[in-house]
Amino acid sequence: MRYTRPNGKRNMVSLGKYPDVSLAEAREKRTDIRRQLAQGIDPVEQKQSDKRQQQYAAQNTFKVIALEWHAAMVPRWKESSKRANDSKRVLEMYVFPKVGDRPVESILPLEWLEILRALEDAGIFEQRRRLHAFCRDIYRFAIITGRASYNPLTDLNTALKPYKRGSFAHIAQSELPQYVSDIEAYDKSPMVRIGLKLLLLTAVRPGELRMAEWEEIDLQAAVWKIPAERMKMGRAHQVPLPTQAIDELRHLHKLTGAFKLLFPGRNNPRRPMSDAAFGMALKRIGYDGRHVPHGTRHVVATGLKELGYPREWIEAQLSHKLPGIEGIYTHAEHMAPDQRPAMMQFWADHLFGTERRSEGLAT
């Protein structure tokens, strides 16, 4: 189709090839071109401009910018640090599937609020805090690099529930027998039930359990070796496995042994189970606001202390480093075999009613 540009020069634009473009479609395109010309718009220039904008938008999606930001930050964090792994993981879990492919400037504050409130509703406030901070920093990076003009996450705190970091909600020691009974009776998901029991039997962090891989588990040696890159302290951690934990793991292996992860996701088994799964189960059995998965570590630590075990053993089991004591972590990780393993076996027997092994109790 020949036409006269707004500057008076003649030009030609293609309406497409027949039969790829029907006669009716060609007429519709011709009508659109005439409408553009009536508004003083050159259709060829407009098409080129639209193409450039599409290319620009594709290069400036939230996911593209987030990965650039992550690559820029990793050298500061150290590639194996928990923060480097954590930041990418939470973005992949909660943000990329929802708005990752959107141009960064097209995502509204209300959409970010919905993403963050979903974590609130699941009771994972610490995860919400971290995700909010990561996304806020990504927008700062986008502004500095000329891809965004404002940060929609800056003022969202006023619309979010207040959260103070501190002790996680947890039951009292007197409630432990009922708690054990309640999780053993949980029948909505065998995988979740096993997970809740393993948290009690090992005192690991919920995230460490959800992302555990079968190759880390040595049932013969009764030990779970967690690599440094998945540990909060950035150090490899050995978790002794009492016989009850081994029984649960054997049962779990029948359910998920074909996968890499102990707790694979329902929709994508290459990713871990949702971090809301354990919390939702606790809500269903009546512990909403009283006990959260991470609070189990406090329960185990308090229980072991009341049973008379040394603080150093307990802190080593929690993968903590005692303040003011140089190298206590390293020392604790290489304890004699009759210390932490025996301690955790006694704890497991204490929990699940097996005859207690008096040789495990510290004196």
CSV table of C-alpha atoms in Angstrom, one decimal:
chain,number,residue,atom,x,y,z
A,1,MET,CA,0.0,0.0,0.0
A,2,ARG,CA,1.4,3.4,-1.0
A,3,TYR,CA,0.8,6.4,1.2
A,4,THR,CA,2.0,9.9,1.8
A,5,ARG,CA,4.0,10.5,5.0
A,6,PRO,CA,3.2,13.4,7.3
A,7,ASN,CA,6.3,15.1,5.9
A,8,GLY,CA,4.8,15.0,2.4
A,9,LYS,CA,7.1,12.2,1.1
A,10,ARG,CA,5.7,9.1,-0.6
A,11,ASN,CA,6.3,5.6,1.0
A,12,MET,CA,5.0,2.1,0.9
A,13,VAL,CA,3.9,-0.3,3.6
A,14,SER,CA,3.1,-4.0,3.3
A,15,LEU,CA,-0.2,-5.4,4.4
A,16,GLY,CA,1.1,-9.0,4.3
A,17,LYS,CA,1.1,-11.8,1.8
A,18,TYR,CA,-2.0,-13.6,0.5
A,19,PRO,CA,-3.2,-16.2,1.6
A,20,ASP,CA,-1.3,-15.7,4.9
A,21,VAL,CA,-3.3,-12.5,5.3
A,22,SER,CA,-7.0,-12.6,4.2
A,23,LEU,CA,-8.6,-9.9,2.2
A,24,ALA,CA,-10.7,-8.9,5.3
A,25,GLU,CA,-7.5,-8.6,7.4
A,26,ALA,CA,-5.8,-6.6,4.7
A,27,ARG,CA,-8.7,-4.1,4.6
A,28,GLU,CA,-8.6,-3.9,8.4
A,29,LYS,CA,-4.9,-3.1,8.3
A,30,ARG,CA,-5.5,-0.5,5.6
A,31,THR,CA,-8.2,1.2,7.8
A,32,ASP,CA,-5.7,1.3,10.8
A,33,ILE,CA,-3.0,2.8,8.6
A,34,ARG,CA,-5.4,5.5,7.3
A,35,ARG,CA,-6.5,6.2,10.9
A,36,GLN,CA,-2.8,6.7,11.9
A,37,LEU,CA,-2.1,9.0,8.9
A,38,ALA,CA,-5.2,11.1,9.9
A,39,GLN,CA,-3.5,11.5,13.3
A,40,GLY,CA,-0.2,12.6,11.7
A,41,ILE,CA,1.5,9.2,12.5
A,42,ASP,CA,3.8,7.5,10.0
A,43,PRO,CA,2.7,3.8,10.2
A,44,VAL,CA,6.2,2.5,9.3
A,45,GLU,CA,7.9,4.6,11.9
A,46,GLN,CA,5.3,3.6,14.4
A,47,LYS,CA,5.8,-0.1,13.7
A,48,GLN,CA,9.6,0.3,14.1
A,49,SER,CA,9.0,2.3,17.4
A,50,ASP,CA,6.7,-0.4,18.7
A,51,LYS,CA,9.3,-3.1,17.9
A,52,ARG,CA,12.0,-1.1,19.7
A,53,GLN,CA,9.7,-0.8,22.8
A,54,GLN,CA,9.0,-4.5,22.8
A,55,GLN,CA,12.7,-5.3,22.6
A,56,TYR,CA,13.4,-2.8,25.4
A,57,ALA,CA,10.6,-4.2,27.6
A,58,ALA,CA,11.9,-7.8,27.0
A,59,GLN,CA,15.4,-6.7,28.2
A,60,ASN,CA,13.9,-4.9,31.2
A,61,THR,CA,11.7,-7.4,32.8
A,62,PHE,CA,11.9,-7.9,36.6
A,63,LYS,CA,13.5,-11.3,36.2
A,64,VAL,CA,16.3,-10.0,33.8
A,65,ILE,CA,17.1,-7.1,36.2
A,66,ALA,CA,16.9,-9.3,39.3
A,67,LEU,CA,19.4,-11.7,37.8
A,68,GLU,CA,21.7,-8.8,36.9
A,69,TRP,CA,21.4,-7.5,40.4
A,70,HIS,CA,22.1,-11.0,41.8
A,71,ALA,CA,25.2,-11.4,39.6
A,72,ALA,CA,26.5,-8.0,40.8
A,73,MET,CA,26.0,-8.9,44.5
A,74,VAL,CA,27.4,-12.4,44.6
A,75,PRO,CA,31.0,-11.3,44.7
A,76,ARG,CA,30.2,-9.2,47.7
A,77,TRP,CA,28.3,-12.0,49.4
A,78,LYS,CA,30.7,-14.8,48.3
A,79,GLU,CA,29.1,-17.2,45.9
A,80,SER,CA,28.6,-20.0,48.4
A,81,SER,CA,27.1,-17.8,51.1
A,82,LYS,CA,23.5,-18.5,52.3
A,83,ARG,CA,22.4,-15.0,51.3
A,84,ALA,CA,23.4,-15.6,47.6
A,85,ASN,CA,21.5,-18.9,47.5
A,86,ASP,CA,18.6,-17.6,49.6
A,87,SER,CA,17.9,-14.5,47.6
A,88,LYS,CA,17.7,-16.3,44.3
A,89,ARG,CA,15.6,-19.1,45.8
A,90,VAL,CA,12.9,-16.9,47.2
A,91,LEU,CA,12.7,-14.9,44.0
A,92,GLU,CA,12.3,-18.1,42.0
A,93,MET,CA,9.6,-19.3,44.4
A,94,TYR,CA,7.5,-16.3,45.0
A,95,VAL,CA,8.2,-13.6,42.4
A,96,PHE,CA,9.4,-14.9,39.0
A,97,PRO,CA,6.3,-17.1,38.5
A,98,LYS,CA,4.0,-14.1,39.1
A,99,VAL,CA,5.7,-11.0,37.7
A,100,GLY,CA,9.1,-12.1,36.5
A,101,ASP,CA,8.3,-11.6,32.8
A,102,ARG,CA,6.7,-8.2,33.3
A,103,PRO,CA,8.6,-4.9,32.5
A,104,VAL,CA,9.9,-3.7,35.8
A,105,GLU,CA,8.0,-0.4,35.6
A,106,SER,CA,4.6,-2.0,34.9
A,107,ILE,CA,4.4,-3.9,38.2
A,108,LEU,CA,2.1,-1.9,40.5
A,109,PRO,CA,2.6,-1.4,44.3
A,110,LEU,CA,-0.7,-3.3,44.9
A,111,GLU,CA,0.7,-6.4,43.1
A,112,TRP,CA,3.8,-6.3,45.3
A,113,LEU,CA,1.5,-6.0,48.3
A,114,GLU,CA,-0.4,-9.1,47.3
A,115,ILE,CA,2.9,-11.1,46.9
A,116,LEU,CA,4.1,-10.1,50.3
A,117,ARG,CA,0.8,-10.6,52.0
A,118,ALA,CA,0.6,-14.1,50.7
A,119,LEU,CA,3.7,-14.9,52.8
A,120,GLU,CA,2.1,-13.1,55.8
A,121,ASP,CA,-1.0,-15.4,55.4
A,122,ALA,CA,1.3,-18.4,55.4
A,123,GLY,CA,2.9,-17.2,58.7
A,124,ILE,CA,6.4,-16.9,57.3
A,125,PHE,CA,7.2,-13.3,58.3
A,126,GLU,CA,10.9,-13.6,58.2
A,127,GLN,CA,10.7,-14.9,54.6
A,128,ARG,CA,8.5,-11.9,53.9
A,129,ARG,CA,11.0,-9.5,55.4
A,130,ARG,CA,13.8,-10.9,53.4
A,131,LEU,CA,11.9,-11.0,50.1
A,132,HIS,CA,10.8,-7.4,50.6
A,133,ALA,CA,14.3,-6.3,51.2
A,134,PHE,CA,15.7,-8.2,48.1
A,135,CYS,CA,13.0,-6.7,45.8
A,136,ARG,CA,13.5,-3.2,47.2
A,137,ASP,CA,17.2,-3.5,46.4
A,138,ILE,CA,16.5,-4.8,42.9
A,139,TYR,CA,14.4,-1.7,42.2
A,140,ARG,CA,17.2,0.5,43.5
A,141,PHE,CA,19.6,-1.3,41.1
A,142,ALA,CA,17.0,-0.8,38.3
A,143,ILE,CA,16.9,3.0,39.0
A,144,ILE,CA,20.6,3.3,39.2
A,145,THR,CA,21.0,1.5,35.8
A,146,GLY,CA,18.3,3.6,34.2
A,147,ARG,CA,15.6,0.9,33.9
A,148,ALA,CA,13.1,2.3,36.5
A,149,SER,CA,12.1,5.7,37.7
A,150,TYR,CA,10.6,4.9,41.1
A,151,ASN,CA,10.6,2.1,43.7
A,152,PRO,CA,7.1,0.7,44.4
A,153,LEU,CA,8.3,-1.3,47.4
A,154,THR,CA,9.7,1.7,49.4
A,155,ASP,CA,6.5,2.5,51.4
A,156,LEU,CA,4.8,-0.9,51.6
A,157,ASN,CA,5.7,-1.4,55.3
A,158,THR,CA,2.7,0.7,56.3
A,159,ALA,CA,0.3,-1.7,54.6
A,160,LEU,CA,2.1,-4.9,56.0
A,161,LYS,CA,1.7,-6.5,59.4
A,162,PRO,CA,4.3,-5.3,61.9
A,163,TYR,CA,7.0,-7.9,62.5
A,164,LYS,CA,9.8,-8.0,65.1
A,165,ARG,CA,12.6,-10.5,64.8
A,166,GLY,CA,13.0,-12.6,67.8
A,167,SER,CA,11.9,-15.9,69.3
A,168,PHE,CA,9.5,-17.9,67.1
A,169,ALA,CA,6.2,-19.0,68.6
A,170,HIS,CA,6.7,-22.4,70.3
A,171,ILE,CA,4.8,-24.7,72.6
A,172,ALA,CA,5.9,-25.3,76.2
A,173,GLN,CA,7.6,-28.6,77.3
A,174,SER,CA,4.4,-29.6,79.1
A,175,GLU,CA,2.6,-29.6,75.7
A,176,LEU,CA,5.1,-31.9,74.0
A,177,PRO,CA,3.3,-35.2,74.5
A,178,GLN,CA,0.1,-33.8,73.0
A,179,TYR,CA,2.0,-32.2,70.2
A,180,VAL,CA,3.7,-35.4,69.3
A,181,SER,CA,0.3,-37.2,69.4
A,182,ASP,CA,-1.2,-34.5,67.2
A,183,ILE,CA,1.4,-34.7,64.5
A,184,GLU,CA,1.4,-38.5,64.5
A,185,ALA,CA,-2.3,-38.3,63.9
A,186,TYR,CA,-2.0,-35.8,61.0
A,187,ASP,CA,-3.4,-37.6,57.9
A,188,LYS,CA,-3.6,-34.9,55.2
A,189,SER,CA,-0.1,-35.6,53.9
A,190,PRO,CA,2.3,-38.4,55.0
A,191,MET,CA,5.2,-36.3,53.6
A,192,VAL,CA,4.3,-33.3,55.8
A,193,ARG,CA,3.7,-35.5,58.9
A,194,ILE,CA,7.2,-37.1,58.4
A,195,GLY,CA,8.7,-33.6,58.0
A,196,LEU,CA,7.2,-32.4,61.2
A,197,LYS,CA,8.5,-35.4,63.1
A,198,LEU,CA,12.0,-35.0,61.6
A,199,LEU,CA,12.1,-31.4,62.8
A,200,LEU,CA,11.6,-32.7,66.3
A,201,LEU,CA,14.1,-35.5,65.9
A,202,THR,CA,16.9,-33.4,64.4
A,203,ALA,CA,16.4,-29.7,65.4
A,204,VAL,CA,17.3,-28.5,61.9
A,205,ARG,CA,15.9,-25.4,60.4
A,206,PRO,CA,12.7,-26.0,58.3
A,207,GLY,CA,14.4,-24.7,55.2
A,208,GLU,CA,17.3,-27.0,55.6
A,209,LEU,CA,14.9,-30.0,55.8
A,210,ARG,CA,12.8,-28.9,52.9
A,211,MET,CA,15.9,-28.6,50.6
A,212,ALA,CA,17.6,-31.8,51.8
A,213,GLU,CA,18.7,-34.2,49.1
A,214,TRP,CA,18.9,-37.9,49.3
A,215,GLU,CA,22.6,-38.0,48.5
A,216,GLU,CA,23.2,-36.1,51.8
A,217,ILE,CA,21.6,-38.9,53.9
A,218,ASP,CA,23.7,-41.9,55.0
A,219,LEU,CA,21.3,-44.3,56.7
A,220,GLN,CA,24.0,-46.9,57.4
A,221,ALA,CA,26.2,-44.3,59.3
A,222,ALA,CA,23.0,-42.7,60.8
A,223,VAL,CA,24.1,-39.2,59.7
A,224,TRP,CA,22.9,-36.4,57.5
A,225,LYS,CA,25.6,-34.2,56.0
A,226,ILE,CA,24.3,-30.8,55.1
A,227,PRO,CA,26.7,-28.9,52.8
A,228,ALA,CA,28.0,-25.4,53.7
A,229,GLU,CA,26.1,-23.6,51.0
A,230,ARG,CA,22.8,-24.5,52.5
A,231,MET,CA,23.7,-23.6,56.1
A,232,LYS,CA,22.9,-20.3,57.7
A,233,MET,CA,26.3,-20.2,59.3
A,234,GLY,CA,28.0,-21.1,56.0
A,235,ARG,CA,29.6,-24.2,57.5
A,236,ALA,CA,29.0,-27.9,56.7
A,237,HIS,CA,26.9,-29.5,59.4
A,238,GLN,CA,26.5,-33.1,60.4
A,239,VAL,CA,23.2,-34.2,61.9
A,240,PRO,CA,23.1,-37.5,63.9
A,241,LEU,CA,20.1,-39.5,63.1
A,242,PRO,CA,18.4,-41.5,65.9
A,243,THR,CA,16.7,-44.7,65.0
A,244,GLN,CA,13.3,-43.1,64.9
A,245,ALA,CA,14.5,-40.6,62.3
A,246,ILE,CA,16.0,-43.4,60.2
A,247,ASP,CA,12.6,-45.2,60.3
A,248,GLU,CA,10.8,-42.0,59.1
A,249,LEU,CA,13.4,-41.5,56.4
A,250,ARG,CA,13.0,-45.1,55.2
A,251,HIS,CA,9.2,-44.5,55.0
A,252,LEU,CA,9.8,-41.2,53.2
A,253,HIS,CA,12.1,-42.9,50.7
A,254,LYS,CA,9.2,-45.1,49.5
A,255,LEU,CA,7.3,-41.9,48.7
A,256,THR,CA,10.0,-39.6,47.3
A,257,GLY,CA,13.1,-41.8,46.8
A,258,ALA,CA,12.8,-41.5,43.0
A,259,PHE,CA,13.5,-37.7,43.3
A,260,LYS,CA,16.6,-35.8,44.2
A,261,LEU,CA,14.9,-34.0,47.0
A,262,LEU,CA,13.4,-35.6,50.2
A,263,PHE,CA,10.5,-33.1,50.0
A,264,PRO,CA,9.8,-32.4,46.3
A,265,GLY,CA,7.2,-29.9,45.3
A,266,ARG,CA,3.8,-31.1,44.2
A,267,ASN,CA,3.8,-29.3,40.8
A,268,ASN,CA,7.6,-29.3,40.2
A,269,PRO,CA,9.5,-32.1,41.9
A,270,ARG,CA,12.8,-30.5,41.0
A,271,ARG,CA,11.9,-27.7,43.5
A,272,PRO,CA,11.4,-28.2,47.2
A,273,MET,CA,8.0,-28.4,48.8
A,274,SER,CA,6.4,-25.0,49.7
A,275,ASP,CA,7.8,-23.5,52.9
A,276,ALA,CA,4.2,-22.9,53.9
A,277,ALA,CA,3.4,-26.6,54.0
A,278,PHE,CA,4.6,-27.3,57.6
A,279,GLY,CA,3.0,-24.1,58.9
A,280,MET,CA,-0.4,-24.8,57.3
A,281,ALA,CA,-0.4,-28.3,58.8
A,282,LEU,CA,0.2,-26.9,62.3
A,283,LYS,CA,-2.7,-24.5,61.8
A,284,ARG,CA,-5.0,-27.4,60.8
A,285,ILE,CA,-4.2,-29.3,63.9
A,286,GLY,CA,-4.8,-26.3,66.2
A,287,TYR,CA,-1.4,-24.7,66.7
A,288,ASP,CA,-2.1,-21.4,64.8
A,289,GLY,CA,-0.3,-18.6,66.7
A,290,ARG,CA,1.0,-21.0,69.3
A,291,HIS,CA,3.7,-22.9,67.5
A,292,VAL,CA,5.5,-22.5,64.1
A,293,PRO,CA,7.9,-24.9,62.4
A,294,HIS,CA,11.0,-22.9,63.3
A,295,GLY,CA,9.9,-22.8,66.9
A,296,THR,CA,10.6,-26.5,67.1
A,297,ARG,CA,14.3,-25.7,67.4
A,298,HIS,CA,13.6,-23.8,70.6
A,299,VAL,CA,11.5,-26.7,71.9
A,300,VAL,CA,14.3,-29.2,71.3
A,301,ALA,CA,17.0,-26.9,72.8
A,302,THR,CA,14.9,-26.3,75.9
A,303,GLY,CA,14.1,-30.0,76.3
A,304,LEU,CA,17.7,-31.1,76.0
A,305,LYS,CA,18.7,-28.4,78.5
A,306,GLU,CA,16.1,-29.7,81.0
A,307,LEU,CA,17.4,-33.2,80.5
A,308,GLY,CA,20.8,-32.0,81.6
A,309,TYR,CA,22.9,-31.9,78.4
A,310,PRO,CA,25.8,-29.4,78.1
A,311,ARG,CA,25.1,-26.2,76.3
A,312,GLU,CA,28.0,-26.9,73.9
A,313,TRP,CA,26.4,-30.1,72.7
A,314,ILE,CA,23.0,-28.4,72.2
A,315,GLU,CA,24.4,-25.4,70.4
A,316,ALA,CA,26.4,-27.8,68.1
A,317,GLN,CA,23.2,-29.7,67.3
A,318,LEU,CA,21.5,-26.4,66.4
A,319,SER,CA,24.6,-25.4,64.3
A,320,HIS,CA,25.2,-22.4,66.4
A,321,LYS,CA,28.6,-20.9,67.4
A,322,LEU,CA,28.8,-20.0,71.0
A,323,PRO,CA,29.6,-16.3,71.5
A,324,GLY,CA,33.0,-15.6,73.0
A,325,ILE,CA,34.3,-19.2,72.6
A,326,GLU,CA,36.7,-19.5,69.7
A,327,GLY,CA,36.3,-22.5,67.6
A,328,ILE,CA,33.6,-24.2,69.6
A,329,TYR,CA,31.7,-25.0,66.4
A,330,THR,CA,34.7,-26.9,64.9
A,331,HIS,CA,35.2,-28.7,68.2
A,332,ALA,CA,31.6,-29.7,68.5
A,333,GLU,CA,31.4,-31.1,65.0
A,334,HIS,CA,34.2,-33.6,65.8
A,335,MET,CA,32.8,-34.8,69.1
A,336,ALA,CA,33.3,-38.4,70.1
A,337,PRO,CA,30.5,-40.7,68.7
A,338,ASP,CA,28.9,-41.2,72.2
A,339,GLN,CA,28.0,-37.5,72.6
A,340,ARG,CA,25.6,-35.8,70.2
A,341,PRO,CA,24.3,-39.1,68.6
A,342,ALA,CA,23.6,-40.5,72.0
A,343,MET,CA,22.0,-37.2,73.1
A,344,MET,CA,19.7,-37.2,70.1
A,345,GLN,CA,18.8,-40.8,70.5
A,346,PHE,CA,17.9,-40.2,74.1
A,347,TRP,CA,15.8,-37.2,73.0
A,348,ALA,CA,14.0,-39.3,70.4
A,349,ASP,CA,13.3,-42.0,73.0
A,350,HIS,CA,12.0,-39.3,75.4
A,351,LEU,CA,9.7,-38.0,72.7
A,352,PHE,CA,8.2,-41.1,71.3
A,353,GLY,CA,7.9,-43.2,74.5
A,354,THR,CA,10.6,-45.8,73.8
A,355,GLU,CA,12.5,-47.1,76.8
A,356,ARG,CA,15.0,-44.4,77.7
A,357,ARG,CA,18.6,-45.0,77.3
A,358,SER,CA,20.2,-43.8,80.6
A,359,GLU,CA,23.7,-43.9,79.1
A,360,GLY,CA,22.7,-41.0,76.8
A,361,LEU,CA,21.8,-38.7,79.6
A,362,ALA,CA,24.5,-36.2,80.6
A,363,THR,CA,25.7,-36.3,84.1
